[in-house]
Coordinates of N, CA and C and ligand atoms in Angstrom, one line a residue:
M36 N -42.0 73.0 97.9 CA -41.7 73.0 96.1 C -41.0 71.8 96.3
P37 N -41.3 70.9 95.0 CA -40.8 69.8 95.0 C -39.4 69.6 94.4
I38 N -38.8 69.0 95.0 CA -36.9 69.0 94.3 C -36.7 68.2 93.3
E39 N -36.1 68.9 92.0 CA -36.3 68.5 90.9 C -34.7 67.4 90.4
R40 N -35.2 66.8 90.4 CA -33.7 65.7 90.2 C -33.7 65.1 88.6
N41 N -32.5 65.4 88.1 CA -32.1 64.3 86.8 C -31.5 63.6 87.3
F42 N -32.2 62.3 86.8 CA -31.5 60.8 86.4 C -31.4 60.7 85.3
P43 N -30.0 60.4 85.3 CA -29.7 59.3 83.5 C -30.6 59.0 83.3
S44 N -31.6 58.7 82.3 CA -32.1 57.5 81.9 C -30.9 56.4 81.0
P45 N -31.8 55.3 81.5 CA -30.7 54.1 80.9 C -30.7 54.2 79.2
A46 N -29.2 54.2 78.7 CA -29.3 54.2 77.0 C -30.3 53.4 76.4
P47 N -31.0 54.1 75.9 CA -31.6 53.0 74.8 C -30.7 52.2 74.1
E48 N -30.7 50.4 74.1 CA -30.0 49.9 73.2 C -30.5 49.9 71.5
P49 N -29.9 51.2 70.6 CA -29.9 51.2 69.8 C -30.1 50.3 68.7
L50 N -29.4 49.1 69.1 CA -29.5 48.0 67.4 C -29.9 46.8 68.7
P51 N -31.2 45.8 67.4 CA -31.1 44.6 68.4 C -30.2 43.6 68.7
V52 N -30.3 42.7 69.7 CA -29.4 42.4 70.1 C -29.7 40.7 69.6
L53 N -28.3 40.0 69.3 CA -28.4 38.5 69.2 C -27.7 37.7 69.8
G54 N -28.3 36.8 70.2 CA -27.4 35.8 70.6 C -26.8 34.3 70.0
V55 N -26.0 33.9 69.5 CA -25.5 33.1 68.5 C -25.3 32.0 69.1
L56 N -25.7 31.0 68.9 CA -25.3 29.5 69.4 C -24.8 28.9 68.4
I57 N -23.6 28.1 68.6 CA -22.8 27.4 67.8 C -22.1 26.1 68.3
S58 N -21.9 25.1 67.7 CA -21.3 23.7 68.0 C -20.0 23.4 67.3
G59 N -19.7 24.3 66.0 CA -18.3 23.7 65.8 C -18.1 24.8 64.3
R60 N -17.6 24.6 63.5 CA -16.6 25.2 62.6 C -17.3 27.2 62.5
G61 N -18.9 27.3 62.9 CA -18.6 28.9 62.7 C -18.9 29.8 61.9
S62 N -19.0 29.1 60.4 CA -18.8 29.9 59.2 C -20.3 30.7 58.8
N63 N -21.2 30.2 60.0 CA -22.4 31.2 59.7 C -22.1 32.1 60.7
L64 N -22.0 32.3 62.0 CA -21.3 33.0 62.6 C -20.5 34.2 61.9
R65 N -19.5 33.7 61.4 CA -19.0 34.4 60.4 C -19.3 35.0 59.5
A66 N -19.9 34.8 58.9 CA -21.4 35.5 57.9 C -21.9 36.7 58.9
I67 N -22.6 35.9 59.7 CA -23.3 36.9 60.7 C -22.3 38.2 61.2
I68 N -21.4 38.3 61.4 CA -20.2 39.0 62.0 C -19.6 39.8 61.2
A69 N -19.6 39.8 59.5 CA -19.3 39.9 58.4 C -20.5 40.9 58.4
A70 N -21.5 40.4 58.1 CA -22.7 41.4 57.5 C -22.8 42.8 58.4
I71 N -22.4 42.4 60.0 CA -23.3 43.4 60.8 C -21.4 44.2 60.2
A72 N -20.7 44.3 60.4 CA -19.6 44.9 60.0 C -19.2 45.6 59.1
D73 N -20.2 45.3 58.0 CA -19.9 46.4 56.3 C -21.8 46.6 56.4
G74 N -22.5 46.7 57.8 CA -23.8 47.7 57.8 C -25.0 46.9 57.1
R75 N -24.5 45.4 56.2 CA -25.8 44.9 55.9 C -26.8 44.5 56.8
L76 N -26.3 44.2 57.9 CA -27.1 43.4 59.0 C -27.4 44.3 60.0
Q77 N -28.3 45.3 60.8 CA -28.5 46.5 61.5 C -28.8 45.2 62.7
A78 N -27.9 44.9 63.6 CA -27.8 44.1 64.7 C -26.6 44.3 65.6
R79 N -26.5 43.5 67.1 CA -25.3 43.2 67.7 C -25.3 42.1 68.3
I80 N -24.4 41.3 68.2 CA -24.1 40.2 68.7 C -23.9 40.1 70.4
G81 N -24.6 40.0 71.2 CA -24.5 40.2 72.5 C -23.9 38.8 73.3
V82 N -24.1 38.0 72.5 CA -23.2 36.8 73.2 C -22.9 35.7 72.1
V83 N -21.8 34.8 71.7 CA -21.8 33.9 71.0 C -22.0 32.6 72.3
I84 N -22.6 31.8 72.2 CA -22.3 30.6 73.1 C -22.4 29.6 71.8
A85 N -21.2 28.7 72.9 CA -20.9 27.2 72.1 C -21.3 26.0 73.6
N86 N -21.7 25.2 72.5 CA -21.9 24.2 73.6 C -20.5 22.8 74.1
R87 N -19.7 23.5 73.2 CA -18.1 22.3 73.1 C -17.3 23.1 73.3
A88 N -16.1 23.4 73.9 CA -15.3 24.1 74.3 C -14.3 24.0 73.0
D89 N -14.7 23.0 72.2 CA -13.1 22.9 71.2 C -14.0 23.3 69.9
A90 N -15.3 23.9 70.0 CA -16.0 24.8 68.4 C -15.1 25.8 67.9
A91 N -14.8 25.3 66.7 CA -13.4 25.8 66.1 C -14.1 27.8 66.0
G92 N -15.8 27.6 65.7 CA -16.4 29.2 65.4 C -15.9 30.0 66.6
L93 N -15.3 29.6 68.1 CA -15.1 30.7 68.9 C -14.5 31.3 68.8
A94 N -13.2 31.1 67.4 CA -12.1 31.9 67.3 C -12.9 32.8 66.8
H95 N -13.7 33.1 65.7 CA -14.4 34.3 65.0 C -15.1 34.8 65.8
A96 N -15.5 34.4 67.2 CA -15.9 35.7 67.9 C -15.2 36.3 69.0
E97 N -14.1 35.9 69.1 CA -12.7 36.1 69.3 C -12.4 37.4 68.5
T98 N -11.5 37.1 66.9 CA -11.7 37.8 66.4 C -12.0 39.1 66.4
A99 N -13.2 38.9 66.3 CA -14.2 40.1 66.1 C -14.5 40.3 67.1
G100 N -13.8 40.6 68.8 CA -14.3 41.3 69.9 C -15.6 40.8 70.2
V101 N -16.1 40.4 69.6 CA -17.4 39.5 70.3 C -17.0 38.5 71.5
P102 N -18.4 38.6 72.7 CA -18.3 38.3 74.0 C -18.5 36.5 74.1
A103 N -18.0 35.4 74.0 CA -18.2 34.2 73.8 C -17.8 33.6 74.8
L104 N -18.7 32.2 75.1 CA -18.6 31.3 76.3 C -18.8 29.9 75.9
V105 N -18.5 29.6 76.5 CA -18.8 28.1 76.4 C -19.6 27.2 77.8
V106 N -21.0 27.2 77.6 CA -22.0 26.1 78.2 C -22.2 25.0 77.6
D107 N -21.2 23.9 78.3 CA -21.4 22.4 78.0 C -22.4 21.3 78.4
H108 N -23.3 21.0 77.2 CA -24.3 20.4 77.4 C -24.0 19.2 78.8
K109 N -22.7 18.4 78.5 CA -22.0 17.6 79.7 C -22.0 17.8 80.7
A110 N -22.3 18.8 81.2 CA -22.2 19.3 82.4 C -23.2 19.7 83.1
F111 N -24.6 19.3 82.6 CA -25.5 19.2 82.8 C -26.4 17.9 83.2
A112 N -27.3 17.5 84.5 CA -27.6 16.2 84.4 C -28.7 16.1 83.2
T113 N -29.5 17.2 83.2 CA -30.8 16.9 82.2 C -30.5 18.4 81.1
R114 N -31.2 18.0 80.1 CA -31.6 19.0 79.5 C -32.1 19.8 79.6
A115 N -33.0 20.1 80.3 CA -33.9 21.3 81.1 C -32.6 22.1 81.6
D116 N -31.9 21.5 82.6 CA -30.8 22.2 82.8 C -29.9 22.8 82.1
F117 N -29.1 22.3 81.2 CA -28.6 23.0 80.2 C -29.7 24.3 79.3
E118 N -30.8 23.6 79.5 CA -31.1 24.7 78.4 C -31.6 25.9 79.2
E119 N -31.9 25.6 81.0 CA -32.3 26.6 81.7 C -30.7 27.8 81.6
A120 N -29.2 27.0 81.7 CA -28.3 27.7 81.9 C -27.7 28.7 80.8
L121 N -28.4 28.2 79.2 CA -28.3 28.6 78.2 C -28.8 30.6 78.4
V122 N -30.6 29.7 78.4 CA -31.5 31.0 78.9 C -30.7 32.0 79.9
A123 N -30.0 31.8 80.6 CA -29.6 32.7 81.3 C -28.7 33.5 81.1
R124 N -27.6 32.3 80.1 CA -26.6 33.6 79.6 C -26.9 34.6 78.8
L125 N -28.0 33.8 77.8 CA -28.3 34.9 76.7 C -29.2 36.5 77.3
V126 N -30.0 35.8 78.7 CA -31.0 36.8 79.0 C -29.7 37.9 80.0
E127 N -28.7 37.8 80.5 CA -27.8 38.0 81.3 C -27.2 39.5 79.4
A128 N -27.1 38.5 78.6 CA -26.0 39.1 77.1 C -27.4 40.3 77.0
R129 N -28.9 40.0 77.4 CA -29.9 40.9 76.6 C -29.9 40.6 75.2
A130 N -30.2 39.7 74.9 CA -29.8 38.9 73.5 C -31.5 39.2 73.3
E131 N -32.2 39.5 72.2 CA -33.5 39.4 71.8 C -34.1 38.4 70.7
V132 N -33.0 38.4 70.0 CA -33.6 37.5 68.7 C -31.8 36.5 69.0
V133 N -32.5 34.8 68.7 CA -31.3 33.6 69.1 C -31.2 33.2 67.4
C134 N -30.0 33.1 67.5 CA -29.8 32.4 66.1 C -29.0 31.4 66.1
L135 N -29.4 30.2 65.8 CA -28.6 28.8 65.5 C -27.8 28.6 64.4
A136 N -26.6 28.5 64.8 CA -25.9 28.8 63.5 C -24.8 27.4 63.9
G137 N -25.4 26.5 63.2 CA -24.9 25.0 63.2 C -24.9 24.5 64.7
F138 N -25.4 24.7 65.5 CA -26.1 24.3 66.8 C -26.5 23.1 67.2
M139 N -26.0 22.1 67.2 CA -26.2 20.4 67.0 C -26.8 20.2 68.5
R140 N -27.5 20.7 68.8 CA -28.4 20.2 69.9 C -30.0 20.6 69.7
I141 N -30.9 19.6 70.0 CA -32.0 20.1 69.8 C -33.1 20.9 71.2
L142 N -33.4 22.0 70.7 CA -33.9 22.8 72.0 C -35.6 22.7 72.3
S143 N -35.3 22.1 73.5 CA -36.7 21.7 73.8 C -38.0 22.8 74.3
P144 N -38.9 22.8 74.6 CA -40.1 23.6 74.3 C -39.4 24.5 75.6
V145 N -38.7 24.0 77.2 CA -38.4 24.7 78.2 C -37.7 25.8 77.7
F146 N -36.3 26.0 76.7 CA -35.8 26.6 76.2 C -36.7 27.8 75.4
L147 N -37.8 27.6 74.5 CA -38.5 28.4 73.8 C -39.4 28.8 74.4
E148 N -39.8 28.2 75.3 CA -41.0 29.3 76.1 C -40.3 30.3 77.4
R149 N -39.0 30.0 77.8 CA -38.1 30.7 78.7 C -37.5 31.6 78.0
F150 N -37.0 31.3 76.8 CA -36.5 32.6 76.5 C -37.2 33.9 75.8
G151 N -38.7 32.6 75.4 CA -39.4 34.0 74.6 C -39.6 34.8 73.8
G152 N -38.6 34.8 72.7 CA -38.4 35.3 71.5 C -37.7 34.5 70.5
P153 N -37.4 35.3 69.0 CA -38.0 34.9 68.4 C -36.5 33.7 68.2
V154 N -36.4 32.6 67.7 CA -35.2 31.2 67.5 C -35.1 31.2 66.1
L155 N -33.9 31.4 65.3 CA -33.9 31.5 64.0 C -32.8 29.9 63.8
N156 N -32.7 29.5 62.7 CA -32.1 28.2 62.6 C -32.2 28.0 60.9
V157 N -30.5 27.7 60.9 CA -30.3 27.6 59.2 C -30.1 26.2 58.9
H158 N -30.8 25.7 58.0 CA -30.7 24.2 57.8 C -30.4 24.5 56.6
P159 N -29.5 23.1 56.2 CA -29.2 22.5 54.6 C -29.6 22.3 53.6
S160 N -30.9 22.3 53.6 CA -32.1 22.1 52.6 C -33.2 23.0 52.3
L161 N -34.0 22.4 51.5 CA -35.1 22.8 51.2 C -36.1 22.5 51.9
L162 N -36.3 22.6 53.1 CA -37.6 22.2 54.2 C -39.0 22.2 53.4
P163 N -39.9 21.2 53.6 CA -39.5 20.2 54.6 C -39.1 18.9 54.4
S164 N -37.8 18.9 53.1 CA -37.4 18.0 52.9 C -36.0 17.6 53.7
F165 N -35.7 16.7 53.7 CA -34.6 16.1 54.2 C -34.1 16.8 55.7
V166 N -34.9 16.7 56.6 CA -34.7 17.2 58.2 C -33.4 16.6 58.8
G167 N -33.5 16.8 59.9 CA -32.4 16.3 60.5 C -30.6 16.5 60.1
V168 N -30.0 15.6 60.8 CA -28.4 15.4 60.1 C -28.2 15.7 58.5
D169 N -26.7 16.2 58.3 CA -26.4 15.1 57.0 C -27.5 15.6 55.7
A170 N -27.9 17.1 55.8 CA -29.2 17.2 55.2 C -28.6 17.2 53.5
Q171 N -27.4 17.6 53.5 CA -26.8 17.4 52.0 C -26.7 16.4 51.6
R172 N -26.2 15.5 52.3 CA -26.0 13.8 52.0 C -27.0 13.3 51.3
Q173 N -28.3 13.4 52.3 CA -29.6 13.1 52.2 C -30.4 13.6 50.9
A174 N -30.0 14.8 50.9 CA -30.6 15.3 49.2 C -30.0 14.7 48.1
W175 N -28.5 14.5 48.3 CA -27.5 14.2 46.9 C -27.9 12.4 46.9
E176 N -28.1 12.2 48.1 CA -28.8 10.1 48.1 C -29.9 10.5 47.4
H177 N -30.7 11.0 47.4 CA -32.2 10.8 46.7 C -32.4 11.4 45.7
G178 N -31.3 12.4 44.9 CA -31.5 12.5 44.0 C -31.9 13.4 43.3
V179 N -32.3 14.6 43.9 CA -32.8 15.5 43.4 C -31.9 16.7 43.0
K180 N -32.4 17.1 41.8 CA -31.8 18.4 41.2 C -31.6 19.6 41.5
V181 N -32.5 19.9 42.5 CA -32.5 21.4 43.4 C -32.3 20.7 44.5
A182 N -31.1 21.8 45.1 CA -31.4 21.5 46.2 C -31.0 23.1 47.0
G183 N -30.7 23.4 48.5 CA -31.2 24.3 49.2 C -30.8 24.6 49.9
V184 N -30.9 26.0 51.0 CA -31.0 25.9 52.4 C -32.0 27.0 52.9
T185 N -32.2 26.8 53.7 CA -33.8 27.1 54.5 C -33.5 28.1 55.5
V186 N -33.8 29.0 56.1 CA -34.0 29.8 57.1 C -35.5 29.7 58.2
H187 N -35.3 28.9 59.1 CA -36.9 29.7 59.7 C -37.0 29.5 61.2
L188 N -38.1 29.7 61.9 CA -38.2 29.9 62.9 C -38.1 28.6 64.0
V189 N -37.8 28.3 65.0 CA -37.3 27.4 65.6 C -38.6 27.3 66.2
T190 N -39.6 25.7 66.4 CA -40.5 25.4 67.2 C -40.0 24.3 68.1
P191 N -41.0 23.6 68.7 CA -40.6 22.5 69.2 C -40.2 21.6 67.8
E192 N -40.8 21.0 67.2 CA -41.2 20.2 66.3 C -39.8 20.2 64.9
L193 N -38.8 19.3 65.1 CA -37.6 19.7 64.6 C -37.4 20.1 63.0
D194 N -36.5 21.3 62.7 CA -37.0 21.9 61.5 C -37.9 21.9 60.4
A195 N -39.2 22.0 61.6 CA -40.3 22.2 60.7 C -41.3 23.9 61.0
G196 N -40.4 24.7 61.5 CA -41.2 26.1 62.0 C -41.4 26.8 61.1
P197 N -42.5 27.8 60.6 CA -42.4 28.7 59.6 C -41.1 29.2 59.4
I198 N -41.2 29.5 57.8 CA -39.8 29.7 56.9 C -39.8 30.9 56.6
V199 N -38.6 31.4 56.8 CA -38.2 32.9 56.3 C -37.5 33.5 55.1
A200 N -37.1 32.3 55.0 CA -36.0 32.4 53.5 C -35.7 31.6 53.0
Q201 N -35.8 31.3 52.1 CA -34.9 29.9 51.4 C -34.4 30.3 49.9
A202 N -33.1 29.8 49.9 CA -32.7 29.7 48.3 C -32.2 28.6 47.8
T203 N -32.4 28.8 46.5 CA -32.0 27.3 45.9 C -30.9 27.0 45.0
V204 N -30.2 25.9 45.2 CA -29.0 25.7 44.2 C -29.0 24.7 43.2
P205 N -28.5 24.3 42.0 CA -28.2 23.2 41.5 C -27.5 21.9 41.9
V206 N -28.0 21.1 41.7 CA -27.0 19.3 42.0 C -26.7 19.1 40.6
L207 N -25.7 19.5 40.8 CA -24.9 18.9 39.3 C -24.9 17.7 39.1
D208 N -24.5 16.7 38.1 CA -24.3 15.4 38.0 C -23.2 14.8 38.3
D209 N -22.0 15.5 38.8 CA -20.4 14.9 39.5 C -20.5 15.8 40.4
D210 N -21.9 15.5 41.0 CA -21.5 16.6 43.0 C -21.5 15.5 43.3
T211 N -20.7 15.8 44.5 CA -20.5 14.7 46.1 C -21.5 15.7 47.0
P212 N -21.7 14.9 47.9 CA -22.2 15.4 48.9 C -21.2 16.6 49.2
D213 N -19.9 16.2 49.5 CA -19.1 17.8 49.9 C -19.3 18.8 49.0
T214 N -19.4 18.8 47.5 CA -19.6 19.8 46.6 C -20.8 20.3 46.5
L215 N -21.9 19.4 46.7 CA -23.0 20.3 47.2 C -23.3 20.6 48.4
A216 N -22.9 20.5 49.1 CA -22.6 21.2 50.9 C -22.1 22.6 50.3
A217 N -20.8 22.2 49.7 CA -20.1 24.2 50.0 C -21.0 24.9 48.9
R218 N -21.6 24.3 47.9 CA -22.5 25.4 47.1 C -23.7 26.0 48.2
I219 N -24.0 24.7 48.6 CA -25.1 25.5 49.3 C -25.1 26.4 50.8
L220 N -23.8 26.0 51.0 CA -23.0 27.0 52.1 C -22.9 28.4 52.0
V221 N -22.3 28.4 50.4 CA -22.2 30.0 49.7 C -23.7 30.7 50.3
E222 N -24.6 30.0 49.9 CA -25.8 30.3 49.4 C -26.7 30.8 51.4
E223 N -26.2 30.3 52.2 CA -26.5 29.6 53.9 C -25.8 31.4 54.3
H224 N -24.5 31.4 53.4 CA -23.9 32.8 54.4 C -24.7 33.7 53.5
R225 N -25.2 33.9 52.5 CA -25.8 35.2 51.8 C -27.3 35.6 52.2
I226 N -27.9 34.0 53.2 CA -29.4 34.4 53.1 C -29.5 34.7 54.7
Y227 N -28.6 33.9 55.2 CA -28.6 33.6 57.2 C -28.9 35.2 57.6
P228 N -27.6 36.3 57.0 CA -28.2 37.5 57.8 C -28.9 38.3 57.2
E229 N -29.3 38.3 56.2 CA -30.5 39.5 55.7 C -31.8 38.2 56.0
A230 N -32.2 37.4 56.5 CA -33.3 36.9 57.4 C -32.8 37.0 58.7
V231 N -32.3 37.0 59.7 CA -31.7 37.6 61.1 C -32.2 39.5 60.8
G232 N -32.0 39.9 59.9 CA -31.6 41.2 60.0 C -33.8 41.6 59.7
L233 N -33.9 40.8 58.6 CA -35.6 40.5 58.8 C -36.2 40.4 60.2
V234 N -35.8 39.0 60.6 CA -37.0 39.2 62.2 C -36.2 40.3 63.0
A235 N -35.0 40.3 63.2 CA -34.5 41.3 64.5 C -35.2 42.7 64.3
A236 N -35.6 43.1 63.0 CA -36.2 44.1 62.6 C -37.8 44.3 62.9
G237 N -38.1 43.2 63.3 CA -39.8 43.3 63.8 C -40.6 43.8 62.4
G238 N -42.1 43.8 62.7 CA -42.8 44.3 61.3 C -43.1 42.5 61.0
W239 N -43.3 41.5 61.5 CA -43.6 40.3 60.7 C -44.9 39.5 61.8
R240 N -45.5 38.8 61.2 CA -46.3 37.8 61.8 C -46.3 36.8 61.4
I241 N -47.1 35.5 62.0 CA -47.4 34.6 61.4 C -48.5 34.0 61.3
E242 N -48.9 34.1 60.4 CA -50.3 33.3 59.7 C -50.3 31.9 59.7
G243 N -50.9 31.1 60.1 CA -50.9 29.6 59.9 C -49.8 29.1 60.3
R244 N -48.8 28.8 59.4 CA -47.4 28.2 59.3 C -46.9 29.3 58.5
R245 N -47.5 30.3 58.3 CA -46.4 30.9 57.4 C -45.9 32.5 58.1
F246 N -44.8 32.7 57.5 CA -43.9 33.9 58.4 C -44.7 35.0 57.4
V247 N -44.8 36.4 57.3 CA -45.6 36.9 56.5 C -45.3 38.5 56.8
R248 N -44.3 39.4 56.0 CA -44.1 40.8 56.0 C -45.2 41.4 56.8
G249 N -44.8 42.8 57.2 CA -46.1 43.6 57.7 C -46.8 43.1 58.7
R250 N -47.2 44.3 59.6 CA -48.0 43.9 60.5 C -49.3 43.6 61.1
Ligands
GAR63 C1 -24.1 24.6 58.1 O1 -23.9 24.1 56.6 C2 -25.9 24.4 58.6 O2 -26.7 24.9 57.7 C3 -25.7 23.1 59.5 O3 -24.4 22.9 60.0 C4 -23.6 23.7 59.2 C5 -22.8 24.5 60.5 O4 -21.6 25.1 59.9 N1 -27.1 23.5 60.3 C6 -27.4 22.0 60.4 O5 -27.5 20.9 59.5 C7 -28.7 22.3 61.4 N2 -29.3 21.0 61.3 P1 -21.3 26.3 60.2 O6 -20.7 25.9 62.1 O7 -20.1 26.7 59.7 O8 -22.4 27.5 60.4

């Protein structure tokens, strides 16, 4: 007679798990934490990783009781070694979606291939305009009348992956790069958690360069 044994099955992960990478202030991390706390974003942050020990955003993780750690890029001989270490920490935390939130290191194909899941970035311009650093100042100096924010999937090419969400803001005559950046940041905090939720929930596909909802 067969022996019946009941093994407790591993608890299913009820919510998609996020890994959030930061380098500095962490206001987008704080917006994600707030959206989760008030039920707008159905996800859980498995780990926050900063590449600098002095990243002020680490305090937001601590306040929220979210696991946080530092993986200092300067401690690694090569970019690939640094990225392998990042992926190892993300896998340990069971992260399924990575959110770059002011993470100021370029990620190479090593990271994207090893991690394998979707990696999102929030960029403070209406891509494809004004890639790279200081995008708000670039837009201000160019004299555009409409600026904004883009959330996109990360691909090996800088700031060039499929666009998940965008929002616009006006550029006013008396703006400075700082006042424009502040207006854009309000929209970052609004659309980034929304876009993270959309991607984490699944049910989307990429057609050519286009992010399309529906299977
Ligand atoms: C944000 O404005 C984000 O869009 C930008 O850095 C800032 C980080 O702020 N990211 C980039 O420019 C990426 N190319 P935060 O640390 O307060 O979230």
